[in-house]
Amino acid sequence: MSDAKFFQRGKIQELRLELNSDKKDRNYTRKKQTLKKIVANMTMGNDMSSLHPDVIACMSIPVLEVKKMVYLFLINYAKAKPEMAYEAIQTFRRDVEDPNPLIRALAIRTMGYIHVDKVTSCLIQPLRHCMRDQDPYVRKTAAVCVAKLFMQDRHLVENAGFIDLLREMLVDSNPSVVANAVAALTEISERSDHIQLQLNMSIASKLVTALNECSEWGQTYILESLMFVVPQEPGDAEMLAERIAPRLQHANSAVVLTAVKVIVYLMNYMSRDEDIQSMCKKLSPPLVTLLSSGPEVQYVGLRNILLVIQKHPEILKNDIKIFFCKYNDPIYVKMAKLEIMFRLASEHNVEQVLSELKEYATEVDVDFVRKAVRSIGRLAVKIESTAQRCVEALLELIQTKVNYVVQESIVVIKDIFRKYPNQYESIIGVLCENLDNLDEPEAKAAMIWIIGQYADRIENSDELLDDFLYTFLEETVEVQLALLTATVKLFIKRPTAGQDLVPKVLKWATEEVDNPDLRDRGYIYWRLLSTDVAAAKAVVLSEKPHISTETDNMDPVLLEELLLHIASLSAIYHKAPTTFIPHCKPRFLIPSPALRRQNYNVGRTLQHQDSYSSLHNTAQFQQGHNMQSGRSDEVDGGLDEFVSSSKQPQHQRLSYHEQSFEQVAEASIGNQEYYEQKMNAENPYRTDTAAVGGSQANKGGGVDLMSFDL
């Protein structure tokens, strides 16, 4: 019979009478029915707390179903009425020693949920006893209870020795106990400021052995814990990855993605390229299989795939057809697939990709069409051999006269002009025919840039700019900046045509607008034009740096961090967890002799792996010193602290103008003094000897990590 009948508002007095009835109640059937009504009323938001003496009296009934409902009642009201929990403490103590392991586990689980100090203090001894219980169900419940207790009072967990008991449970004979112990240790390590989980290869091997007998969620926990293994010897990472590889064929997508994360992590510690290529081939089928799931799982898989292929594009280079959009795909799946298609496009498959994108550009969904058109332009910039075909495709789309298609096409054609100067300017006439269709700031700014850049080739460029200037004061800042620069370009290239427009625009920019960027640019142009036209020409018409799709690539350091968070929200947001989770520990590759050199040279001034290598060498020296001093137990913690504190932000390369300014500044005040001022400005909290001098650099202690190297 359905339990829906219990979800009716009950009167307190009637329920109390039913609980205290003297009638014969075989198998406690009547009490079960009454307790179900009470729980149903709690679920509906009705206050049942006045029944607590009568409900607690039912705790002595040795029936598991009754105890579950009584414990649920206690959990619900104990926080608001702690005295209710005090009355149940003696019963909890009896239930923890009950012959039935299910009742023992239920009691210890319930005590972990009740956040009352007196109950928490009474939990310590029973919990310690349950962690060594003969029944594995009780042990695995106790392991999770330690993690819950840590959320309430982390100092109590550390001082009571529960961490050591969890470590012992990692070698338990029951895989479920091992999985729960791993989950608890991982959770505690992530939340603690001075506890860092580290697993050696011996423990990692035992955990992998337990994978075969665990549930799918237990496998996920164990695989996640393997992210705390740092291979030290050549061959360790390869061996561990080979043993994890069968999990890639699991039916559960969480297990598959977590296995992918661990293997991608271990690939950083593989020495031979052949092993990395072999692993990449094994990663391809499971990632493709994820796309046969529901749309939500597909999207999660696609966002993770987008990260993986930026580090290892060879994984899916031959499977681009899998990412072609289907007519019934949700829009969020289509957008994710488009990005991956662009990433995987190469000279070998560009014809197929371009054909697909042209089809997508005729769809009805506006956002999808915009993304497709923009992808065609990005494809032209990425692959030079297909640029001509991409331009022809964009011209065909412009001929459709669809407003948003035309505007997106103009935006990407501007980038094509910058990438390939003096090659496709013959299409400018077609673009000028569609000026009336422009109503979006980005499209207007792109078209204005084209008119200004090729003002000497467009006969009526002054008239076109004058038309845009009618609404100068109402336009967005982006359009106003473009109009200001384009007008100055027109004046420099065709002085007679631009002499009437320039004063008008400069007056508006410097006197009638509030934006400081626009005002400053107007003053700079005015001063240049009034003092030295040749200098103005050299500045305004200077050769622009070539653009490339490398600017679309994710920051290498951020990418490396996100690859350590595959199968989490970070991989979906493409943001480091520290940006949206307070007090979250950052993850990074721990240095070891097996760690491969990371190439972060593109757009960077710092080689990340060089710093890691120096850290490792320093840590090895410190380890030897500590062992001679009898402090070998603190080495791992010190190493972790040293690595985490040494992680400095990367700095972009300076632009042309910044380099020129810095060269002038450096020449005026001297190299050494300039260098010191620059370093102090970039990092005002420096503690190196050059900044603070002598032994002051080492003052002020850091956190002393409790590193559990198992």
XYZ file of C-alpha atoms in Angstrom:
710
model
C 0.000 0.000 0.000
C 1.237 3.510 -0.810
C 2.572 5.727 1.994
C 0.720 8.747 0.575
C -2.028 8.272 3.166
C 0.423 9.293 5.925
C 0.913 12.761 4.443
C -2.095 14.288 6.152
C -1.965 16.856 8.914
C -2.232 14.986 12.201
C -3.233 16.283 15.605
C -0.525 16.139 18.261
C -2.799 14.704 20.922
C -4.070 11.926 18.688
C -0.550 10.923 17.695
C 0.549 10.929 21.343
C -2.347 8.661 22.316
C -1.495 6.247 19.508
C 2.152 6.085 20.607
C 1.195 5.422 24.242
C -1.668 3.040 23.548
C -1.887 -0.007 25.860
C -3.491 -2.169 23.230
C -1.667 -5.242 22.050
C 0.645 -4.262 19.253
C 2.074 -7.356 17.660
C 5.359 -6.691 15.878
C 4.886 -3.010 16.824
C 2.780 -2.448 13.723
C 0.683 0.332 15.280
C 3.736 2.241 16.496
C 5.323 1.967 13.051
C 2.211 3.488 11.478
C 2.166 6.334 14.017
C 5.863 7.086 13.570
C 5.381 7.197 9.808
C 2.650 9.810 10.301
C 4.982 11.846 12.511
C 7.809 11.698 9.963
C 5.394 12.630 7.161
C 4.205 15.667 9.140
C 7.845 16.677 9.728
C 8.426 16.453 6.003
C 5.450 18.755 5.374
C 6.894 21.310 7.821
C 4.551 20.683 10.746
C 6.132 21.071 14.196
C 6.177 17.679 15.934
C 8.815 18.553 18.538
C 6.307 18.427 21.424
C 6.116 14.662 20.900
C 9.781 14.143 21.746
C 9.259 12.375 25.126
C 6.882 9.905 23.521
C 9.113 9.342 20.482
C 12.266 8.885 22.572
C 10.437 6.272 24.606
C 10.230 4.217 21.405
C 14.044 4.046 21.147
C 14.041 0.986 23.357
C 12.044 -0.993 20.775
C 14.525 -3.452 19.190
C 13.197 -3.018 15.645
C 15.415 -1.440 13.010
C 12.586 0.287 11.146
C 11.345 1.930 14.358
C 14.839 3.059 15.337
C 15.392 4.631 11.914
C 12.314 6.829 12.293
C 13.127 7.762 15.902
C 16.687 8.698 14.912
C 15.360 10.758 12.001
C 13.142 12.623 14.473
C 16.144 13.318 16.701
C 18.317 14.564 13.834
C 15.548 16.918 12.735
C 14.943 18.578 16.122
C 18.171 18.092 18.105
C 19.845 21.262 16.862
C 16.926 23.477 17.910
C 16.275 21.546 21.160
C 19.554 20.078 22.453
C 17.881 18.736 25.603
C 16.103 16.241 23.387
C 19.468 14.784 22.361
C 20.646 14.640 25.983
C 17.764 12.320 26.865
C 18.786 9.928 24.079
C 22.477 9.602 24.960
C 22.081 6.504 27.119
C 20.069 4.786 24.413
C 22.751 5.654 21.866
C 25.377 4.026 24.073
C 23.317 0.854 24.340
C 22.645 0.737 20.591
C 26.329 1.115 19.782
C 26.904 -2.179 21.594
C 23.833 -3.921 20.125
C 24.430 -7.413 18.657
C 22.835 -6.304 15.379
C 25.515 -4.582 13.226
C 22.851 -2.567 11.390
C 21.705 -1.019 14.672
C 25.296 -0.328 15.726
C 25.981 1.425 12.411
C 22.702 3.336 12.579
C 23.488 4.610 16.085
C 26.988 5.784 15.212
C 25.746 7.430 12.002
C 22.978 9.288 13.860
C 25.337 10.542 16.557
C 27.557 11.941 13.811
C 24.618 13.910 12.401
C 23.649 15.504 15.735
C 25.726 18.671 16.143
C 25.419 19.001 19.915
C 28.576 19.295 22.027
C 27.533 16.760 24.665
C 26.618 14.169 22.043
C 29.873 14.840 20.195
C 31.938 14.271 23.347
C 30.063 11.017 23.991
C 30.763 9.913 20.402
C 34.549 9.602 20.737
C 34.859 6.227 22.478
C 31.997 4.495 20.594
C 33.382 5.770 17.290
C 36.871 4.512 18.095
C 35.371 1.140 18.999
C 33.270 0.991 15.801
C 36.311 1.713 13.635
C 37.698 -1.614 14.878
C 34.353 -3.446 14.789
C 34.265 -7.006 13.457
C 31.541 -6.189 10.942
C 32.723 -4.304 7.798
C 29.410 -2.423 7.513
C 29.975 -0.842 10.912
C 33.595 -0.021 10.054
C 32.749 1.701 6.785
C 29.976 3.697 8.488
C 32.413 4.750 11.215
C 34.933 5.919 8.589
C 32.409 8.322 7.089
C 31.401 9.424 10.587
C 34.977 10.615 11.194
C 34.700 12.949 8.200
C 31.380 14.297 9.530
C 32.918 14.794 12.952
C 35.796 16.693 11.344
C 33.288 19.221 9.951
C 32.081 19.888 13.510
C 35.354 19.862 15.433
C 38.545 19.333 13.445
C 40.806 19.708 16.486
C 38.949 16.899 18.246
C 39.490 14.551 15.286
C 43.191 15.347 15.085
C 43.830 15.060 18.830
C 41.760 11.893 19.342
C 43.854 9.885 16.876
C 41.095 9.250 14.338
C 43.403 10.135 11.435
C 45.745 7.287 12.359
C 42.803 4.894 12.590
C 41.687 5.934 9.110
C 45.184 5.273 7.798
C 45.043 1.765 9.243
C 41.713 1.185 7.503
C 43.371 1.742 4.112
C 44.732 -1.806 4.320
C 41.401 -3.287 5.487
C 40.398 -6.610 3.968
C 37.001 -5.250 2.874
C 37.042 -3.018 -0.260
C 34.008 -0.987 0.881
C 35.795 -0.088 4.119
C 38.875 0.921 2.139
C 36.766 3.113 -0.178
C 35.075 4.908 2.709
C 38.368 5.401 4.551
C 39.885 6.881 1.398
C 36.873 9.154 0.940
C 37.135 10.376 4.538
C 40.880 11.011 4.341
C 40.524 12.845 1.038
C 37.763 15.056 2.395
C 39.729 15.847 5.537
C 42.880 16.592 3.536
C 41.006 18.974 1.231
C 39.495 20.903 4.152
C 42.400 20.953 6.582
C 45.032 23.681 6.618
C 47.809 21.462 7.914
C 46.928 17.903 6.890
C 48.145 16.782 3.481
C 47.382 13.315 2.201
C 50.236 11.541 0.401
C 50.185 7.946 -0.788
C 53.228 5.918 -1.721
C 53.263 3.319 -4.494
C 52.767 0.429 -2.093
C 49.476 1.765 -0.736
C 48.442 2.885 -4.235
C 48.932 -0.665 -5.495
C 46.687 -2.037 -2.742
C 44.033 0.557 -3.494
C 44.027 -0.354 -7.182
C 43.617 -4.011 -6.223
C 40.512 -3.102 -4.210
C 38.955 -1.361 -7.231
C 37.612 -4.567 -8.740
C 35.438 -5.382 -5.732
C 34.133 -1.884 -4.940
C 30.867 -0.279 -5.925
C 31.019 2.357 -8.657
C 31.082 5.182 -6.107
C 33.750 3.403 -4.096
C 35.820 3.170 -7.279
C 35.390 6.907 -7.814
C 36.666 7.648 -4.308
C 39.670 5.358 -4.695
C 40.564 6.771 -8.108
C 40.305 10.291 -6.702
C 42.735 9.376 -3.925
C 45.314 8.286 -6.510
C 45.732 11.981 -7.371
C 47.765 12.129 -4.137
C 50.317 9.624 -5.456
C 53.549 11.223 -6.664
C 55.595 8.747 -8.752
C 59.257 8.945 -7.841
C 60.861 6.302 -10.049
C 60.754 5.812 -13.829
C 58.057 3.296 -14.647
C 55.887 3.963 -11.576
C 53.427 6.155 -13.451
C 53.273 3.780 -16.413
C 52.550 0.788 -14.198
C 49.848 2.594 -12.235
C 48.179 3.968 -15.397
C 48.082 0.500 -16.981
C 46.328 -0.911 -13.920
C 43.794 1.935 -13.918
C 43.090 1.704 -17.663
C 40.361 -1.014 -17.349
C 38.222 1.522 -15.415
C 37.917 3.475 -18.689
C 35.449 0.831 -19.865
C 33.140 1.237 -16.869
C 29.463 1.960 -17.460
C 29.394 4.804 -14.928
C 30.507 8.124 -16.420
C 31.871 9.348 -13.055
C 34.247 6.377 -12.889
C 35.330 6.944 -16.496
C 36.032 10.669 -16.070
C 37.866 10.148 -12.795
C 40.007 7.452 -14.425
C 40.739 9.869 -17.289
C 41.797 12.510 -14.769
C 44.198 10.167 -12.986
C 45.753 8.930 -16.233
C 46.188 12.478 -17.585
C 47.816 13.366 -14.258
C 50.153 10.356 -14.381
C 51.189 11.214 -17.944
C 53.091 14.161 -16.474
C 55.381 11.658 -14.768
C 55.965 9.359 -17.761
C 59.431 9.514 -19.259
C 58.896 7.942 -22.673
C 56.831 9.510 -25.448
C 55.775 6.045 -26.604
C 54.003 5.429 -23.305
C 52.214 8.760 -23.510
C 51.052 8.039 -27.060
C 49.834 4.615 -25.973
C 47.817 6.157 -23.151
C 46.351 8.772 -25.505
C 45.050 5.972 -27.748
C 43.405 4.324 -24.753
C 41.730 7.568 -23.674
C 40.020 8.191 -27.000
C 37.284 5.440 -26.987
C 35.917 6.159 -23.478
C 35.703 9.895 -24.179
C 33.817 9.181 -27.397
C 31.500 6.789 -25.563
C 30.476 9.572 -23.169
C 28.800 11.319 -26.104
C 26.277 8.486 -26.438
C 24.800 9.333 -23.018
C 22.092 11.859 -22.210
C 22.582 15.554 -23.030
C 23.605 16.499 -19.488
C 26.328 13.844 -19.352
C 27.345 14.808 -22.890
C 27.842 18.411 -21.846
C 29.935 17.446 -18.828
C 32.001 15.169 -21.061
C 32.441 17.870 -23.715
C 33.652 20.456 -21.234
C 36.210 18.000 -19.889
C 37.239 16.936 -23.392
C 37.877 20.581 -24.277
C 40.464 20.726 -21.500
C 42.117 17.422 -22.376
C 42.577 18.172 -26.085
C 44.258 21.496 -25.326
C 47.023 19.556 -23.574
C 46.899 16.400 -25.723
C 45.206 17.190 -29.074
C 46.333 13.852 -30.493
C 43.819 12.008 -28.316
C 40.802 12.755 -30.543
C 42.420 14.044 -33.729
C 40.871 11.222 -35.798
C 37.408 11.377 -34.211
C 36.227 14.829 -35.242
C 33.051 13.465 -36.849
C 31.823 12.411 -33.420
C 31.496 16.098 -32.559
C 29.333 17.039 -35.540
C 26.067 18.462 -34.207
C 22.794 16.565 -34.444
C 19.511 18.284 -35.171
C 18.054 17.361 -31.781
C 21.080 18.313 -29.659
C 20.334 20.958 -27.008
C 21.889 24.330 -27.696
C 24.443 24.005 -24.880
C 25.685 20.729 -26.352
C 25.904 22.234 -29.827
C 27.950 25.185 -28.599
C 30.357 22.909 -26.760
C 30.749 20.694 -29.839
C 31.492 23.713 -32.040
C 34.395 24.741 -29.844
C 35.864 21.238 -29.913
C 35.437 21.006 -33.696
C 37.466 24.167 -34.086
C 40.163 22.899 -31.719
C 40.500 19.614 -33.622
C 40.405 21.189 -37.101
C 43.554 20.650 -39.160
C 44.584 20.683 -42.790
C 43.515 17.042 -43.072
C 39.915 17.505 -41.986
C 39.258 21.199 -42.601
C 37.044 20.510 -45.635
C 34.650 18.439 -43.546
C 34.631 21.001 -40.752
C 34.016 23.942 -43.088
C 31.169 22.101 -44.805
C 29.541 21.442 -41.425
C 29.957 25.029 -40.281
C 28.318 26.335 -43.467
C 25.331 24.117 -42.741
C 25.143 25.297 -39.149
C 25.196 28.938 -40.302
C 21.786 28.418 -41.945
C 20.083 27.075 -38.804
C 17.332 28.913 -36.948
C 18.957 29.239 -33.526
C 20.564 32.689 -33.463
C 23.293 31.966 -30.901
C 24.270 28.753 -32.675
C 24.446 30.529 -36.043
C 26.592 33.317 -34.597
C 28.984 30.777 -33.121
C 29.179 28.898 -36.441
C 29.925 32.060 -38.435
C 32.564 33.112 -35.954
C 34.109 29.634 -36.116
C 34.446 29.963 -39.899
C 36.432 33.171 -39.418
C 38.594 31.625 -36.695
C 39.221 28.678 -39.012
C 40.556 31.048 -41.680
C 42.932 32.593 -39.157
C 44.057 29.209 -37.846
C 44.675 27.392 -41.159
C 46.081 29.581 -43.919
C 45.485 27.064 -46.707
C 41.729 27.241 -46.165
C 41.455 31.011 -45.724
C 40.268 31.572 -49.295
C 37.448 29.029 -48.946
C 36.436 30.512 -45.612
C 36.227 34.017 -47.104
C 34.085 32.698 -49.958
C 31.808 30.993 -47.438
C 31.483 34.235 -45.474
C 30.614 36.161 -48.634
C 27.885 33.634 -49.404
C 26.488 34.136 -45.924
C 26.588 37.920 -46.313
C 24.494 37.585 -49.473
C 21.700 36.047 -47.400
C 21.142 39.538 -45.918
C 20.273 38.004 -42.560
C 21.065 40.759 -40.070
C 22.965 38.843 -37.388
C 24.770 36.689 -39.961
C 26.038 39.758 -41.811
C 27.242 41.383 -38.599
C 29.091 38.318 -37.344
C 30.683 37.915 -40.780
C 31.991 41.488 -40.730
C 33.461 40.982 -37.253
C 35.468 37.917 -38.309
C 36.455 39.394 -41.690
C 38.178 42.196 -39.795
C 40.371 39.543 -38.128
C 41.056 37.929 -41.497
C 42.198 41.302 -42.879
C 44.610 41.645 -39.966
C 45.925 38.110 -40.377
C 46.354 38.313 -44.159
C 46.956 41.974 -45.129
C 46.665 42.943 -48.800
C 45.045 39.640 -49.831
C 41.278 39.874 -49.493
C 40.617 43.614 -49.666
C 38.635 43.125 -52.882
C 35.593 42.179 -50.804
C 35.435 45.565 -49.051
C 32.882 46.761 -51.577
C 30.522 43.942 -50.615
C 30.920 44.830 -46.944
C 30.126 48.504 -47.559
C 26.847 47.516 -49.187
C 25.603 46.247 -45.821
C 26.279 49.276 -43.644
C 22.562 49.814 -43.047
C 22.289 46.375 -41.394
C 24.759 47.195 -38.623
C 23.192 47.825 -35.234
C 25.514 45.967 -32.851
C 28.531 47.743 -31.314
C 31.046 45.008 -32.151
C 29.984 44.878 -35.794
C 30.001 48.663 -36.078
C 33.477 48.880 -34.531
C 34.761 46.198 -36.929
C 33.350 47.962 -39.994
C 34.680 51.332 -38.842
C 38.124 49.772 -38.363
C 38.006 48.422 -41.929
C 37.001 51.838 -43.320
C 39.778 53.595 -41.408
C 42.420 50.995 -42.211
C 41.659 51.157 -45.944
C 40.579 54.807 -46.137
C 42.938 55.393 -49.064
C 41.313 52.566 -51.069
C 37.670 53.429 -50.353
C 36.766 56.467 -52.406
C 33.917 57.641 -50.192
C 35.489 56.652 -46.890
C 34.995 60.193 -45.545
C 31.275 60.031 -46.326
C 30.935 56.624 -44.704
C 32.633 57.801 -41.530
C 30.571 60.982 -41.526
C 27.416 58.863 -41.546
C 28.617 57.011 -38.461
C 29.548 60.303 -36.764
C 25.931 61.498 -36.737
C 25.339 59.327 -33.674
C 28.821 59.611 -32.142
C 27.657 60.821 -28.724
C 24.996 58.090 -28.450
C 27.281 55.221 -29.407
C 28.999 52.837 -26.986
C 32.591 53.498 -25.951
C 33.805 50.685 -28.209
C 32.316 52.365 -31.275
C 33.459 55.837 -30.201
C 37.058 54.672 -29.833
C 36.913 53.037 -33.266
C 35.470 56.213 -34.837
C 38.139 58.400 -33.236
C 41.009 56.252 -34.503
C 39.455 55.715 -37.954
C 38.942 59.463 -38.411
C 42.559 60.189 -37.527
C 43.685 57.483 -39.965
C 41.539 59.076 -42.676
C 43.112 62.474 -42.019
C 46.661 61.059 -42.158
C 46.028 59.090 -45.358
C 43.776 61.656 -47.063
C 44.253 65.048 -45.379
C 41.825 66.931 -47.578
C 39.042 64.408 -47.011
C 39.504 64.233 -43.248
C 40.322 67.829 -42.372
C 36.688 68.684 -41.596
C 35.983 65.533 -39.570
C 39.029 65.424 -37.286
C 38.451 68.691 -35.344
C 34.824 67.785 -34.805
C 35.632 64.306 -33.478
C 38.498 65.500 -31.280
C 36.282 68.201 -29.777
C 33.574 65.645 -28.942
C 36.094 63.164 -27.516
C 37.833 65.697 -25.276
C 34.945 67.911 -24.174
C 31.609 66.108 -24.416
C 32.236 62.542 -23.253
C 32.795 61.199 -19.755
C 34.834 58.098 -20.524
C 38.467 58.669 -19.460
C 39.928 56.249 -22.028
C 38.227 58.033 -24.890
C 39.166 61.451 -23.523
C 42.820 60.484 -23.042
C 43.080 59.038 -26.536
C 41.551 62.208 -27.950
C 44.105 64.377 -26.140
C 46.982 62.169 -27.326
C 45.846 62.334 -30.965
C 45.292 66.091 -30.714
C 48.763 66.674 -29.292
C 50.403 64.419 -31.886
C 48.619 66.038 -34.811
C 49.323 69.563 -33.572
C 53.031 69.049 -32.899
C 54.387 66.416 -35.290
C 52.284 64.850 -38.032
C 55.112 62.494 -38.937
C 55.173 61.139 -35.397
C 51.391 60.806 -35.459
C 51.630 58.829 -38.695
C 54.309 56.563 -37.223
C 52.137 55.850 -34.169
C 48.682 55.555 -35.721
C 49.730 53.717 -38.881
C 52.379 51.534 -37.263
C 52.465 47.922 -38.358
C 50.032 45.872 -36.336
C 51.163 42.585 -34.806
C 49.811 39.544 -36.591
C 46.965 37.831 -34.850
C 46.580 34.103 -34.358
C 44.224 31.687 -32.676
C 46.806 31.115 -29.943
C 45.121 33.954 -28.072
C 42.108 31.643 -27.699
C 44.210 29.111 -25.833
C 43.771 28.846 -22.114
C 46.486 30.111 -19.833
C 48.950 27.183 -19.556
C 49.187 27.333 -15.781
C 45.398 27.503 -15.407
C 45.021 24.618 -17.872
C 47.467 22.523 -15.875
C 45.473 23.183 -12.719
C 42.114 22.441 -14.351
C 43.411 19.121 -15.676
C 43.888 18.147 -12.037
C 40.183 18.888 -11.488
C 38.633 16.889 -14.325
C 35.178 15.523 -13.429
C 34.458 18.444 -11.104
C 32.681 21.790 -11.352
C 35.997 23.478 -12.163
C 36.222 21.527 -15.403
C 32.726 22.697 -16.374
C 33.206 26.343 -15.401
C 36.808 26.343 -16.691
C 37.745 28.244 -13.550
C 40.084 27.342 -10.735
C 38.114 26.132 -7.691
C 39.747 28.799 -5.534
C 37.766 31.421 -7.481
C 34.346 30.134 -6.432
C 34.937 27.868 -3.392
C 36.146 29.684 -0.252
C 39.207 28.248 1.502
C 39.733 25.652 -1.231
C 43.223 24.199 -1.513
C 44.855 24.750 -4.908
C 46.283 21.745 -6.696
C 49.486 21.625 -8.699
C 51.979 19.081 -9.918
C 54.247 17.993 -7.086
C 57.931 17.895 -8.090
C 59.684 14.561 -8.291
C 62.561 13.082 -10.309
C 60.001 11.580 -12.705
C 58.141 14.837 -13.485
C 58.421 15.820 -17.138
C 59.484 19.310 -18.119
C 56.416 21.491 -18.720
C 56.704 23.830 -21.712
C 55.098 27.121 -20.709
C 57.156 29.315 -23.024
C 54.281 30.428 -25.252
C 53.384 33.965 -24.212
C 55.196 33.549 -20.898
C 58.326 34.891 -19.286
C 58.616 32.167 -16.648
C 59.433 28.509 -17.197
C 57.272 26.764 -14.646
C 59.117 23.483 -14.568
C 62.482 25.110 -13.977
C 61.146 26.499 -10.716
C 59.805 23.068 -9.802
C 63.175 21.496 -10.493
C 64.929 23.999 -8.257
C 62.307 23.400 -5.587
C 62.889 19.670 -5.737
C 66.648 20.042 -5.514
C 66.302 22.402 -2.558
C 63.841 20.036 -0.889
C 66.241 17.112 -1.364
C 69.006 19.110 0.280
C 66.665 20.068 3.120
C 65.601 16.437 3.502
C 69.186 15.311 3.897
C 69.814 18.059 6.439
C 66.701 17.126 8.406
C 67.578 13.432 8.468
C 71.010 14.271 9.837
C 69.307 16.410 12.477
C 66.827 13.686 13.399
C 63.808 15.477 11.864
C 63.025 13.249 8.898
C 59.334 13.069 9.855
C 58.869 16.744 8.961
C 60.369 16.580 5.476
C 57.253 15.819 3.483
C 55.233 18.535 5.155
C 58.018 21.056 4.664
C 58.322 20.115 0.994
C 54.614 20.576 0.412
C 54.636 23.913 2.203
C 57.681 25.034 0.248
C 56.122 24.104 -3.086
C 52.764 25.702 -2.336
C 54.307 28.946 -1.105
C 56.626 29.178 -4.110
C 53.870 29.230 -6.689
C 54.114 32.723 -8.165
C 51.741 34.244 -10.726
C 52.817 34.196 -14.344
C 53.276 37.482 -16.225
C 52.267 38.198 -19.812
C 54.854 39.460 -22.258
C 54.849 43.222 -22.536
C 53.273 44.841 -25.551
C 55.252 47.017 -27.981
C 54.345 50.260 -26.227
C 55.082 48.858 -22.764
C 58.492 47.665 -23.933
C 59.316 51.086 -25.359
C 58.282 52.819 -22.139
C 60.270 50.373 -20.024
C 63.370 50.801 -22.193
C 63.201 54.557 -21.630
C 62.669 54.113 -17.894
C 65.490 51.606 -17.603
C 67.908 53.878 -19.425
C 67.043 56.852 -17.238
C 67.493 55.310 -13.771
C 69.934 52.477 -14.352
C 69.493 48.743 -14.863
C 69.831 47.462 -11.294
C 67.715 50.158 -9.658
C 65.080 49.806 -12.370
C 64.951 46.042 -11.922
C 64.485 46.384 -8.150
C 61.693 48.930 -8.546
C 59.938 46.789 -11.123
C 60.099 43.609 -9.007
C 58.870 45.419 -5.911
C 55.989 46.929 -7.858
C 54.946 43.549 -9.254
C 55.163 41.820 -5.886
C 55.016 44.193 -2.902
C 55.187 41.218 -0.501
C 58.520 39.903 -1.710
C 60.619 38.128 0.856
C 63.761 37.458 -1.174
C 67.079 38.814 0.063
C 67.278 41.397 -2.719
C 64.065 43.013 -1.499
C 64.426 42.860 2.277
C 68.067 42.163 2.771
C 70.055 39.493 4.566
C 68.486 37.058 6.952
C 65.209 39.007 7.119
C 63.966 36.939 4.184
C 63.540 33.856 6.299
C 61.703 35.426 9.204
C 58.069 34.526 9.859
C 57.117 30.883 9.907
C 54.634 29.188 7.612
C 52.157 26.442 8.365
C 53.716 23.225 9.550
C 51.996 20.602 7.446
C 51.146 17.215 8.877
C 52.027 15.179 5.827
C 50.864 11.586 5.853
C 53.246 9.703 3.595
C 51.728 6.241 3.694
